Tab-separated table of C-alpha atoms in Angstrom:
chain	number	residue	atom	x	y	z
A	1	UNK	CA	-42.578	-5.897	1.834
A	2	UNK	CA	-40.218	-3.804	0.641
A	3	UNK	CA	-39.754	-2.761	-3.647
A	4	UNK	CA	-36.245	-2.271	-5.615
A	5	UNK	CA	-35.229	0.330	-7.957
A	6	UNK	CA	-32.122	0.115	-10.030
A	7	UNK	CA	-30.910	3.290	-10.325
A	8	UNK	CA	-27.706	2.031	-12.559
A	9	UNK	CA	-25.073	-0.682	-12.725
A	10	UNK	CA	-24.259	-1.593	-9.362
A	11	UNK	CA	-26.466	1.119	-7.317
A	12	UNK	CA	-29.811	0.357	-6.536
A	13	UNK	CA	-32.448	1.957	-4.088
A	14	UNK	CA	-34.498	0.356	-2.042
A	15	UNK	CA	-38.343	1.098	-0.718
A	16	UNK	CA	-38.928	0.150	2.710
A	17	UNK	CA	-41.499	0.569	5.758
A	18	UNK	CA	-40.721	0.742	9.319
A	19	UNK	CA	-43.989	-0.149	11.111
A	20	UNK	CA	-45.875	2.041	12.884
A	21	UNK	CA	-45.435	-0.129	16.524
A	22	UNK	CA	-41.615	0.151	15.567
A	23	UNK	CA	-41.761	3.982	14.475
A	24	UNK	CA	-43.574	4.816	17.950
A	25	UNK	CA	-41.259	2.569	19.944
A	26	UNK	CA	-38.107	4.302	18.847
A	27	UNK	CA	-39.378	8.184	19.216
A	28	UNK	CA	-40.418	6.682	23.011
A	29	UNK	CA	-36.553	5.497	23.771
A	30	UNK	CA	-35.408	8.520	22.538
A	31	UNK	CA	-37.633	10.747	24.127
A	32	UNK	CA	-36.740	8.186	27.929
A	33	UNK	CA	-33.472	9.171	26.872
A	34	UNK	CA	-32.686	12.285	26.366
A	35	UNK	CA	-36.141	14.520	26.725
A	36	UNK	CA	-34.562	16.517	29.211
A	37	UNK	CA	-32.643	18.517	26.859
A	38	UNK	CA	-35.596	20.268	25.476
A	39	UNK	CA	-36.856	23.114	28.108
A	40	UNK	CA	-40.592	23.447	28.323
A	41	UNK	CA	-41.724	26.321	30.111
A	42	UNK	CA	-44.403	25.108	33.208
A	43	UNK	CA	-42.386	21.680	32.937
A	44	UNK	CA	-39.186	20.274	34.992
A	45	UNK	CA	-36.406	18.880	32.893
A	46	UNK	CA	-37.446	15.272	31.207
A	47	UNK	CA	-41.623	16.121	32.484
A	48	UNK	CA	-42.837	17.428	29.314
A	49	UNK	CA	-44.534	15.282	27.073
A	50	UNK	CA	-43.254	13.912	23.952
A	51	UNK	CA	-45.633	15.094	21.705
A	52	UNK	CA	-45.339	18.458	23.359
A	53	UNK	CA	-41.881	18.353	22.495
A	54	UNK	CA	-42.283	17.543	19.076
A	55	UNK	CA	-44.433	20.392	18.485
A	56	UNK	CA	-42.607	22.933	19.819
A	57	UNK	CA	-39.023	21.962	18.242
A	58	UNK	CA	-40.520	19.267	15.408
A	59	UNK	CA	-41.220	16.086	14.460
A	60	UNK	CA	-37.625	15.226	14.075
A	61	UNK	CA	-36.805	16.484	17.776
A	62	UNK	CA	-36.480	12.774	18.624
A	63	UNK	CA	-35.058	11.223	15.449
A	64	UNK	CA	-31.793	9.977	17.062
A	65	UNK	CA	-29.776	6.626	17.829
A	66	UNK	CA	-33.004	4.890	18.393
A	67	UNK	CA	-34.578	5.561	15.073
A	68	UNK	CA	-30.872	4.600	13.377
A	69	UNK	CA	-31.058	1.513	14.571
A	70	UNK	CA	-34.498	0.807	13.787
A	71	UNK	CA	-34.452	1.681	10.353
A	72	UNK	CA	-30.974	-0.751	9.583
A	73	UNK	CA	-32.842	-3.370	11.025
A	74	UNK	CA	-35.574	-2.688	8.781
A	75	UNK	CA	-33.014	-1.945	5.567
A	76	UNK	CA	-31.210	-5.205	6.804
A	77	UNK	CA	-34.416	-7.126	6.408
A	78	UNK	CA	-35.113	-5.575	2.808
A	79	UNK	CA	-31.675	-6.041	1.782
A	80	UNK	CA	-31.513	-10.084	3.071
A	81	UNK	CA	-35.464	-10.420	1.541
A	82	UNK	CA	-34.286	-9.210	-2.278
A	83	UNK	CA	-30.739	-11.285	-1.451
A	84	UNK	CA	-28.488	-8.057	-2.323
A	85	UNK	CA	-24.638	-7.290	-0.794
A	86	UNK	CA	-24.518	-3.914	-0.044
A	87	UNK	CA	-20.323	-3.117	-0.731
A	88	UNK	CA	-20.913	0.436	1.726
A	89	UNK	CA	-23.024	2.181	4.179
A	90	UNK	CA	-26.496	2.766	2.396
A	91	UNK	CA	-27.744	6.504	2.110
A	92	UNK	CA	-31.381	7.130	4.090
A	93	UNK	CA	-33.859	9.214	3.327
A	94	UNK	CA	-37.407	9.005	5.045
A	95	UNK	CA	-40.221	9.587	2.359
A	96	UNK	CA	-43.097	9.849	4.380
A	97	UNK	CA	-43.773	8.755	8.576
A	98	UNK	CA	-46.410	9.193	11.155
A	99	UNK	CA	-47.307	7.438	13.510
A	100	UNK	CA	-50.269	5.423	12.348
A	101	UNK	CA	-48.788	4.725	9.085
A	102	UNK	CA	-45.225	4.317	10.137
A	103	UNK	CA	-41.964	5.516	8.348
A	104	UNK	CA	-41.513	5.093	4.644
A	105	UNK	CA	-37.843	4.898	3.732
A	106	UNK	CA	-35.485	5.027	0.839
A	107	UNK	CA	-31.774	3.710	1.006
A	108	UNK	CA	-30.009	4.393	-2.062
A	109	UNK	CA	-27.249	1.156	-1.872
A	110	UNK	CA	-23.759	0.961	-3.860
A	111	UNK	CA	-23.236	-3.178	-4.430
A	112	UNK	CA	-20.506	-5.512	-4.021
A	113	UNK	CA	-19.226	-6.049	-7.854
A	114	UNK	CA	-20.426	-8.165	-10.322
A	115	UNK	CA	-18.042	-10.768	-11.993
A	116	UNK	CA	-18.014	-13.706	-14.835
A	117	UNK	CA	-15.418	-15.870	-14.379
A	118	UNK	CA	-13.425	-16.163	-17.352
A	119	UNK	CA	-10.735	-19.014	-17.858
A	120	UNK	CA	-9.109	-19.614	-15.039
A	121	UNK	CA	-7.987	-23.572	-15.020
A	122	UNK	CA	-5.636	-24.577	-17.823
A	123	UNK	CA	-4.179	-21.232	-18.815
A	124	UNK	CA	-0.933	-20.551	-20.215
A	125	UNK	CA	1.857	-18.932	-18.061
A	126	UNK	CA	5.913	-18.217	-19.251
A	127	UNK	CA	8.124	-19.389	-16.840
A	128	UNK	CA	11.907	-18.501	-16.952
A	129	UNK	CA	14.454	-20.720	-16.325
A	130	UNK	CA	17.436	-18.513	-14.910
A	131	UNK	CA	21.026	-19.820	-15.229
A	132	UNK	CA	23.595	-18.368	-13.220
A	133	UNK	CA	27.033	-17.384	-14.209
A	134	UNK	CA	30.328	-16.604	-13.913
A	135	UNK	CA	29.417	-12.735	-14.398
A	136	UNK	CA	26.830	-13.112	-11.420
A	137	UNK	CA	28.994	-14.620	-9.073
A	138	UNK	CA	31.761	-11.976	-9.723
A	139	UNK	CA	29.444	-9.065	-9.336
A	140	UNK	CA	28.726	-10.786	-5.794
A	141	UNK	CA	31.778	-11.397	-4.994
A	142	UNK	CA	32.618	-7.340	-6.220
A	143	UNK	CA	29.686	-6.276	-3.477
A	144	UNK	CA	31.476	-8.163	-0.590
A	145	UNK	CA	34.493	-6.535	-1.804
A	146	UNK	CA	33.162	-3.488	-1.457
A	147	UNK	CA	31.743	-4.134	1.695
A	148	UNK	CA	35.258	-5.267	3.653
A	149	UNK	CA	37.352	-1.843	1.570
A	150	UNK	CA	39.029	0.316	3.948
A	151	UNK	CA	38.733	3.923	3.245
A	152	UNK	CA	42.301	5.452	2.328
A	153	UNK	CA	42.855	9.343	3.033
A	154	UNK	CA	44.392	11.394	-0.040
A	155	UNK	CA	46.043	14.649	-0.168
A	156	UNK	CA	48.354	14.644	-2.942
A	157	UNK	CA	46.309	14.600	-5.636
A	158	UNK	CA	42.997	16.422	-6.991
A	159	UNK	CA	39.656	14.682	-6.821
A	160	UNK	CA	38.831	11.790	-8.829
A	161	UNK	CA	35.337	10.418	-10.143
A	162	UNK	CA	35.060	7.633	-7.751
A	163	UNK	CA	36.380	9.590	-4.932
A	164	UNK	CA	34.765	10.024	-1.568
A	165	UNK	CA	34.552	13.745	-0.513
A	166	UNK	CA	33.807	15.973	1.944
A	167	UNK	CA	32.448	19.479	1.559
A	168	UNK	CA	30.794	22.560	2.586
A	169	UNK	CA	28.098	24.068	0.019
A	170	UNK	CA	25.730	27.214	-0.534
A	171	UNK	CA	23.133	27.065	-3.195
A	172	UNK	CA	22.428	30.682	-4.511
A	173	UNK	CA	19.669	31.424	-7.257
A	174	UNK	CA	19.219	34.986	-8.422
A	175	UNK	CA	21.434	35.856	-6.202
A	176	UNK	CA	19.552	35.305	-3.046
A	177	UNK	CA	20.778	32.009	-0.349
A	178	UNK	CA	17.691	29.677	-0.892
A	179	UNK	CA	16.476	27.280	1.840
A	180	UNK	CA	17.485	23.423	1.822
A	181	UNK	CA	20.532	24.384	-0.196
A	182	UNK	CA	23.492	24.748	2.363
A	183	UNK	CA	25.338	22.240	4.702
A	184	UNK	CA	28.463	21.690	6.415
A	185	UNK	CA	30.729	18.905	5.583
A	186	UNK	CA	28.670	16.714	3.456
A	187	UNK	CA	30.436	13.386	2.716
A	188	UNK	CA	29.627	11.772	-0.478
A	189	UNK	CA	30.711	9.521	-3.379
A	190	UNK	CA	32.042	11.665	-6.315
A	191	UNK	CA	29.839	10.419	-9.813
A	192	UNK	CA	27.041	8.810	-7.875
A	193	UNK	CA	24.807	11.050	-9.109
A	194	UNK	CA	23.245	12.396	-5.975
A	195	UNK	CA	23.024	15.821	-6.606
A	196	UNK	CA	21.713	17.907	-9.759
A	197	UNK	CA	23.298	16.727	-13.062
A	198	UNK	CA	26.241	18.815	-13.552
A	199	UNK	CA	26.997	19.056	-10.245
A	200	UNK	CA	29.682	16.069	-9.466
A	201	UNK	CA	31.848	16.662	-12.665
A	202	UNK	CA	32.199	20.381	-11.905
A	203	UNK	CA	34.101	19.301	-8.705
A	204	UNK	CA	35.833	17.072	-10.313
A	205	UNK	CA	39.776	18.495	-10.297
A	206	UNK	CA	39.085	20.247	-7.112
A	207	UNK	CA	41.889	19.780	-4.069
A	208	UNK	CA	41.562	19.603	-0.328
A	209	UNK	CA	41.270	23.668	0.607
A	210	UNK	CA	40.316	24.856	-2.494
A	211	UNK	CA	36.880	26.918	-2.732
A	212	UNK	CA	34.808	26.604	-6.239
A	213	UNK	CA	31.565	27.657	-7.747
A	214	UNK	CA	29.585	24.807	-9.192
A	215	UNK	CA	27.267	26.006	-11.734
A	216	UNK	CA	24.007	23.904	-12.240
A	217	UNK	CA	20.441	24.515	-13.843
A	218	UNK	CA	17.403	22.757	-11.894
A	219	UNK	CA	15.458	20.050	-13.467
A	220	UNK	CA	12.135	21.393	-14.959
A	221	UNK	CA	10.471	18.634	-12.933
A	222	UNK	CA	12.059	19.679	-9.188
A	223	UNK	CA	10.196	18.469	-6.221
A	224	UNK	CA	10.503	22.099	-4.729
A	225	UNK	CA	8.363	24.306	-7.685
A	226	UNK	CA	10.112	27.408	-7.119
A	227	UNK	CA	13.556	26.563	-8.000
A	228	UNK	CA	12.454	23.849	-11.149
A	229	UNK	CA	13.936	24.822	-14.383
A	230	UNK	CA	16.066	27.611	-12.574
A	231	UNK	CA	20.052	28.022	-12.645
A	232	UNK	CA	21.587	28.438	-9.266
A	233	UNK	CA	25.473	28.645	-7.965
A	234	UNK	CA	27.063	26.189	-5.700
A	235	UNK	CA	29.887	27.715	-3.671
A	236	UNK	CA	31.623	24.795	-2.577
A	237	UNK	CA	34.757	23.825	-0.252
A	238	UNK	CA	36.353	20.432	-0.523
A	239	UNK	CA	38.221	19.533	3.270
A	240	UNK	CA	38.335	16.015	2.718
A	241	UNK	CA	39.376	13.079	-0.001
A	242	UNK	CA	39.462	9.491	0.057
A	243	UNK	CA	39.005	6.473	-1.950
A	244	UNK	CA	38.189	2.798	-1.268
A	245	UNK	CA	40.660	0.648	-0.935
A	246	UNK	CA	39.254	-3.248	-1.522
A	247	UNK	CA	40.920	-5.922	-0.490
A	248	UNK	CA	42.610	-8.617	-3.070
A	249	UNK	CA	40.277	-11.568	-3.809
A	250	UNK	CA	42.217	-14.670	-2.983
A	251	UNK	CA	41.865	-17.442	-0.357
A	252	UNK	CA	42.668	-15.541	2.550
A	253	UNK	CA	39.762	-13.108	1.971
A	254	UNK	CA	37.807	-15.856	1.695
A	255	UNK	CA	38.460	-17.665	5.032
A	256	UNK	CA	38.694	-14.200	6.804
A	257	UNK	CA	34.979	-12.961	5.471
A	258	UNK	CA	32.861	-16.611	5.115
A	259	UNK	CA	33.089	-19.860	6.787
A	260	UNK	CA	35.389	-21.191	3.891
A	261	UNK	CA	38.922	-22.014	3.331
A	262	UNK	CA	39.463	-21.325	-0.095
A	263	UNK	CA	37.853	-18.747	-2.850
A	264	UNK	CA	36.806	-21.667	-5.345
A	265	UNK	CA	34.423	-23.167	-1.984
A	266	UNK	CA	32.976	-19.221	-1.282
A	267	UNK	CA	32.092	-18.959	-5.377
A	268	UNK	CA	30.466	-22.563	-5.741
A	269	UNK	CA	28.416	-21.295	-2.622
A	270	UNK	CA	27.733	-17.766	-3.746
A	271	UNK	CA	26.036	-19.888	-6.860
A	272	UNK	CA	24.319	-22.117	-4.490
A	273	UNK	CA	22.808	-18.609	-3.099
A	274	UNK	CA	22.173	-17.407	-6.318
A	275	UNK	CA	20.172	-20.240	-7.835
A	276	UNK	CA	18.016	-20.315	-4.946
A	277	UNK	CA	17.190	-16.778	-5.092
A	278	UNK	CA	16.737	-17.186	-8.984
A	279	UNK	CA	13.957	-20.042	-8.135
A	280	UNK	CA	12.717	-18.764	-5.498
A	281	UNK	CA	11.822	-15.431	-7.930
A	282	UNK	CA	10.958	-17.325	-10.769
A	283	UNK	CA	8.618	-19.403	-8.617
A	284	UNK	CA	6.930	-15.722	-7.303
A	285	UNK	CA	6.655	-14.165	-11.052
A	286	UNK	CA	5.052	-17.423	-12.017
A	287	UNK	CA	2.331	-17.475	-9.375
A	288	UNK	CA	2.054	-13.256	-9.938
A	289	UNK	CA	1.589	-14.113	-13.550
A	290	UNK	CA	-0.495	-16.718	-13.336
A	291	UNK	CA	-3.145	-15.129	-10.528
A	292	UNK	CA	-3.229	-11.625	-12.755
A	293	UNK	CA	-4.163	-13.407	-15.908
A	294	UNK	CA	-7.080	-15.227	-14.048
A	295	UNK	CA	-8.175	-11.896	-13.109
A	296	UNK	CA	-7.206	-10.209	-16.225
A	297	UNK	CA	-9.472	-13.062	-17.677
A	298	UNK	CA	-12.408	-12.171	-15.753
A	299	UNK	CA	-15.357	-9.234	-16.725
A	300	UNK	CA	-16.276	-7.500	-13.309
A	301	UNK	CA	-18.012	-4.517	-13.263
A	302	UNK	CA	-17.178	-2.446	-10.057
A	303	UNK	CA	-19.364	0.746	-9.217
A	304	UNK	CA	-17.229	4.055	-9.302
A	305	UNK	CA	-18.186	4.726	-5.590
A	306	UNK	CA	-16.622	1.992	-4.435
A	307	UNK	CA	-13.838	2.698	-5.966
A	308	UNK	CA	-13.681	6.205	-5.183
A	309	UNK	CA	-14.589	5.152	-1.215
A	310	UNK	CA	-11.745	2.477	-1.258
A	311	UNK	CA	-8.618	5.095	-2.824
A	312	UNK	CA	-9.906	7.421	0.022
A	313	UNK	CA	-9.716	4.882	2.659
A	314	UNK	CA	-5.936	4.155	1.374
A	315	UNK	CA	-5.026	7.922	1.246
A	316	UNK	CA	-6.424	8.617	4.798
A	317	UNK	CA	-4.298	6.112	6.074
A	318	UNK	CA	-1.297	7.519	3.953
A	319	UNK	CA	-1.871	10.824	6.070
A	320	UNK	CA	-2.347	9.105	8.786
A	321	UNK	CA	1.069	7.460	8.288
A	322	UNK	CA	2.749	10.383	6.929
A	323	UNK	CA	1.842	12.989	10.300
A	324	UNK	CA	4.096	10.733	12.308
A	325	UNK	CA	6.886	12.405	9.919
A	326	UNK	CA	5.719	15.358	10.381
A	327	UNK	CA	4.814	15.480	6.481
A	328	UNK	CA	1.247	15.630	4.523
A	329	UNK	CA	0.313	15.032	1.070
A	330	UNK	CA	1.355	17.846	-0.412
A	331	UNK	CA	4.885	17.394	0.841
A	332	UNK	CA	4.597	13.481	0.602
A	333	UNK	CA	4.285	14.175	-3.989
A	334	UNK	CA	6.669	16.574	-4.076
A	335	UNK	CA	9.291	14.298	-2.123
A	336	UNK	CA	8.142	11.246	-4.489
A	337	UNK	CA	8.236	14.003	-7.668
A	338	UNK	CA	4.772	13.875	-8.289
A	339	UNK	CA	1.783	16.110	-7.652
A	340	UNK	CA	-1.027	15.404	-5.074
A	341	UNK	CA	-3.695	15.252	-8.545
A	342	UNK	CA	-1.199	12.278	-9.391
A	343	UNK	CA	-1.257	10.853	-5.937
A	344	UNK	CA	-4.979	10.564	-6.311
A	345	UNK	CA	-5.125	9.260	-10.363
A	346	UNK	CA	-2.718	6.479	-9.185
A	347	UNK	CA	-4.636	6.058	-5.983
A	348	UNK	CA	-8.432	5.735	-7.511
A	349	UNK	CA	-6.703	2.670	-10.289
A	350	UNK	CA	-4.816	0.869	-7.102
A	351	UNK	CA	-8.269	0.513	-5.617
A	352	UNK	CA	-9.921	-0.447	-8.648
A	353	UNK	CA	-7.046	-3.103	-9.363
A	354	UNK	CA	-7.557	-4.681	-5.728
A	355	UNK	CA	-11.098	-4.396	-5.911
A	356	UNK	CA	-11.443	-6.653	-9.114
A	357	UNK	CA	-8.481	-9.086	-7.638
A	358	UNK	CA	-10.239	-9.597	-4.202
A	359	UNK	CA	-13.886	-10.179	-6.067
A	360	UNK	CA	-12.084	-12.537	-8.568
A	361	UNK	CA	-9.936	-14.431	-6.611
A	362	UNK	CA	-13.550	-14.628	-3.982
A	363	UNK	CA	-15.086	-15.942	-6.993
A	364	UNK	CA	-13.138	-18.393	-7.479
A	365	UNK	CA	-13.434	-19.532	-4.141
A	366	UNK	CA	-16.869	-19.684	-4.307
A	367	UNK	CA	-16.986	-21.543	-8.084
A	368	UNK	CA	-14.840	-24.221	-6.665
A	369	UNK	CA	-15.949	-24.479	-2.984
A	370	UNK	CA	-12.300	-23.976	-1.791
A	371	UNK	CA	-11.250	-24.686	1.747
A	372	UNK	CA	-8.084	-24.560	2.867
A	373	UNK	CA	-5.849	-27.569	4.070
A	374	UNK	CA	-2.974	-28.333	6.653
A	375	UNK	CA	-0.135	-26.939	4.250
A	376	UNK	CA	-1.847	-23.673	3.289
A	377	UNK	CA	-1.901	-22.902	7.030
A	378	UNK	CA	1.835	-23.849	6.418
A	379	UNK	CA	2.258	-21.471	3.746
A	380	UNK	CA	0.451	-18.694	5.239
A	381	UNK	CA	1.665	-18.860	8.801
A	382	UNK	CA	5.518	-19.098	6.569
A	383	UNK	CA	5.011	-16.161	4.926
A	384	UNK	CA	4.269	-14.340	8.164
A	385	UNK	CA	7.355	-15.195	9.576
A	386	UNK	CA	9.180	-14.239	6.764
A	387	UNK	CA	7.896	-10.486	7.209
A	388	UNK	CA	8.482	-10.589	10.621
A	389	UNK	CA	11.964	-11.273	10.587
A	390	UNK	CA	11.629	-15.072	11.106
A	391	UNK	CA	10.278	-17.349	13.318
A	392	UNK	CA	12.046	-20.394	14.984
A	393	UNK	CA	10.657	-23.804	14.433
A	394	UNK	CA	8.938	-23.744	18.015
A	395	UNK	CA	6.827	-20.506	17.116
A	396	UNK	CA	6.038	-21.905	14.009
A	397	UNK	CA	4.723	-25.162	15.130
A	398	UNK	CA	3.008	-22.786	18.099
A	399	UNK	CA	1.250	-20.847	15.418
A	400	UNK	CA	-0.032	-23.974	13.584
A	401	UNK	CA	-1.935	-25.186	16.464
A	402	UNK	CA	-5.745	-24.998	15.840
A	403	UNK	CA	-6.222	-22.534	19.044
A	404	UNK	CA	-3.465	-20.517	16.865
A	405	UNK	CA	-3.885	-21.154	13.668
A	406	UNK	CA	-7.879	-19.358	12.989
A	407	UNK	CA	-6.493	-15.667	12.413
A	408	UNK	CA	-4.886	-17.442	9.818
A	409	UNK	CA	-8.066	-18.799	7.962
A	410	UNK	CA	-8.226	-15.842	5.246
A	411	UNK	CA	-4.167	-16.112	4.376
A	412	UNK	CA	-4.639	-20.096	4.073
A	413	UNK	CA	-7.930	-19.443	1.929
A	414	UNK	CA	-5.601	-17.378	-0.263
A	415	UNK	CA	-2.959	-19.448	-0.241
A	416	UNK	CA	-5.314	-22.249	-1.242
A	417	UNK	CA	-6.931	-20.548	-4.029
A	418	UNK	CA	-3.676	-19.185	-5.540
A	419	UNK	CA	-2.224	-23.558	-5.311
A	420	UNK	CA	-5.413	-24.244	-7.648
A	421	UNK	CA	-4.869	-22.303	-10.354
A	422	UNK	CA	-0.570	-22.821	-9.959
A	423	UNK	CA	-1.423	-26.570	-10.225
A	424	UNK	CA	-3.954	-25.936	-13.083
A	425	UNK	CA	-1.655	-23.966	-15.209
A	426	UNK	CA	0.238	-25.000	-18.656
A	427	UNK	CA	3.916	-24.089	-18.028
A	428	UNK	CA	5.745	-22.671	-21.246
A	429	UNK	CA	9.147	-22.459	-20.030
A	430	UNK	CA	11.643	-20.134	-21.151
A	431	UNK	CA	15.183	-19.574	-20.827
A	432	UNK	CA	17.335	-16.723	-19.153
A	433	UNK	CA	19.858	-15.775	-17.673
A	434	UNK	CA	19.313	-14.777	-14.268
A	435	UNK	CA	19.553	-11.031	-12.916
């Protein structure tokens, strides 16, 4: 029998006893195992007796693998006797042990969270009905524009806003050259507001040849600390100008950059595009909307350990991912402008946020007895070829056989809870213009 303790909301600890045969039976494996490591003097290596042993280097000389895995079995049985879900590892501690009494142990347990389902069938979600027009297709039609313009060399004129340019530069602050602040023909767009505000307009007037000092004051909120908030000088030497020349919109550049004859046939299709992009977004922000207010709905109450253990899961593997650029955290906040304190406050609420969607969308599964059918294997094996750069028809279909189709079983789950409460929710529509 084992007894439980609540130590607070969502941590418990639990009393158990590891019987004396199973107590005995572990020391013996362990001692079979690896008594040859202890010397005892008069003895070969692995002759000496265990309890000879455990006198002369103590009773925990043989507390190793074999007494592990004897006391989760044991903590396993507690834990499935008192029906609790342990959300991490549990913490041991042996009380008391010998071996006619057998082991008396405490694991302290952090929980899977607790949740009450609040409304989550018949709620209320916005949905925008985008139109599309004229302006939208003309700022499309500007980007393909942009995309076919030839670049045309200047040199009888000073730099313009809008101007491409290439230049030399050497950053200078209190007088001394400071690393990360020099290079050799740097090409880039005059006024698109790449470098430090002040920058771009101070070259402004400048012609191919001439040299110029560019006077700028850091932002107080620089990624590298030591210049924030300073001024600095930019020497600067323009060798190159050009501009974009784009091409006239007319017929011709529509049969030359699409598969259609005329400009009137490229627009009505450019909608076409657009209104399935609008619906296909509106269709996302609806089910977004729709899943967060279920959870937002909800009361779960989610242990801070588990949160804590679940932002430095995410953060290891964010190191782990950042040392194949040769980067670490530190260097990771300062590149984002942000501080590694602020990578771990935004961190620790991520995890909390996916903790309580994964136990209330779970709950949900469980309140309804969800299971998923044919087309959420559709959707989910879908969206997996979306993200991996599309699938033909053949590997779909090759996916969706039921051989194939089982790693998918968690993605169609989802995909089936999230189609309950879409086709359970009020639609309020509104209108807008799409973006």
């Amino acid at each position: 029998m084992s007894e439980i303790t609540t130590i607070e909301n969502g941590k418990v600890k639990l009393t158990f006893k590891l019987s004396a045969e199973d107590y005995t039976n572990a020391l013996n494996a362990a001692y079979r195992r690896i008594g040859a490591r202890y010397a005892m003097p008069g003895f070969r290596n692995g002759k000496a007796p265990r309890k000879m042993i455990e006198r002369q280097y103590g009773d925990a000389a043989f507390w190793d693998k074999e007494l592990d895995m004897a006391v989760e079995k044991a903590c396993a049985d507690a834990v499935a006797e008192h029906k609790l879900l342990p959300a991490l590892a549990p913490e041991y501690s042996i009380v008391s042990y010998s071996e006619t009494e057998g082991c008396e142990i405490e694991a302290t347990l952090v929980l899977e969270p607790t949740v009450e389902l609040g409304q989550y069938k018949g709620i209320e979600i916005p949905m925008q009905e985008y139109n599309v027009t004229d302006e939208m297709v003309d700022a499309e039609l500007d980007k393909r524009r942009h995309d076919q313009a030839r670049m045309v060399s200047v040199d009888d004129r000073p730099l313009q806003l809008g101007d491409t340019a290439v230049f030399d530069f050497a950053g200078f602050c209190d007088g001394e050259q400071f690393e990360g602040g020099t290079a050799e023909k740097y090409s880039m767009v005059i006024g698109s507001h790449q470098f430090i505000p002040g920058f771009e307009e101070q070259m402004v007037g400048m012609t191919i040849g001439e040299e110029r000092d560019v006077n700028v004051t850091f932002p107080e909120k620089y990624q590298a600390e030591h210049l924030a908030g300073k001024p600095a000088v930019f020497k600067v030497k323009l060798h190159e100008l050009s501009y974009e020349e784009l091409p006239e919109l007319n017929d011709e550049f529509a049969s030359e950059t699409s598969e259609f004859e005329t400009l009137d046939e490229l627009k009505a299709d450019i909608r076409r595009e657009l209104g399935e992009q609008a619906e296909k977004d509106r269709d996302l922000a609806f089910e977004s909307a729709a899943v967060q207010k279920v959870i937002d709905n909800a009361k779960v109450e989610i242990h801070p350990e588990l949160i804590s253990a679940e932002a430095h899961a995410e953060l290891h593997d964010l190191e782990h991912q950042l040392q194949a650029y040769g980067m670490d955290l530190k260097a990771y906040a300062e590149y984002m402008g942000s501080t590694v304190d602020e990578l771990h406050e935004r961190y620790h609420k991520m995890a909390g946020d996916q903790i309580k969607a994964r136990t209330v969308i779970q709950a949900v599964i469980d309140a309804e007895k969800i299971e998923p059918e044919d087309r959420d294997y559709e959707a989910a094996v879908n969206a997996f070829s979306e993200r991996a750069q599309g699938w033909d028809a053949d590997k779909i279909a090759e996916e969706l056989l039921p051989e194939n189709r089982r790693k998918y079983a968690q993605s169609a789950l989802y995909e089936a809870v999230i189609r309950l409460i879409k086709e359970n929710a009020v639609i309020v529509k509104k209108e807008e213009t799409a973006e």
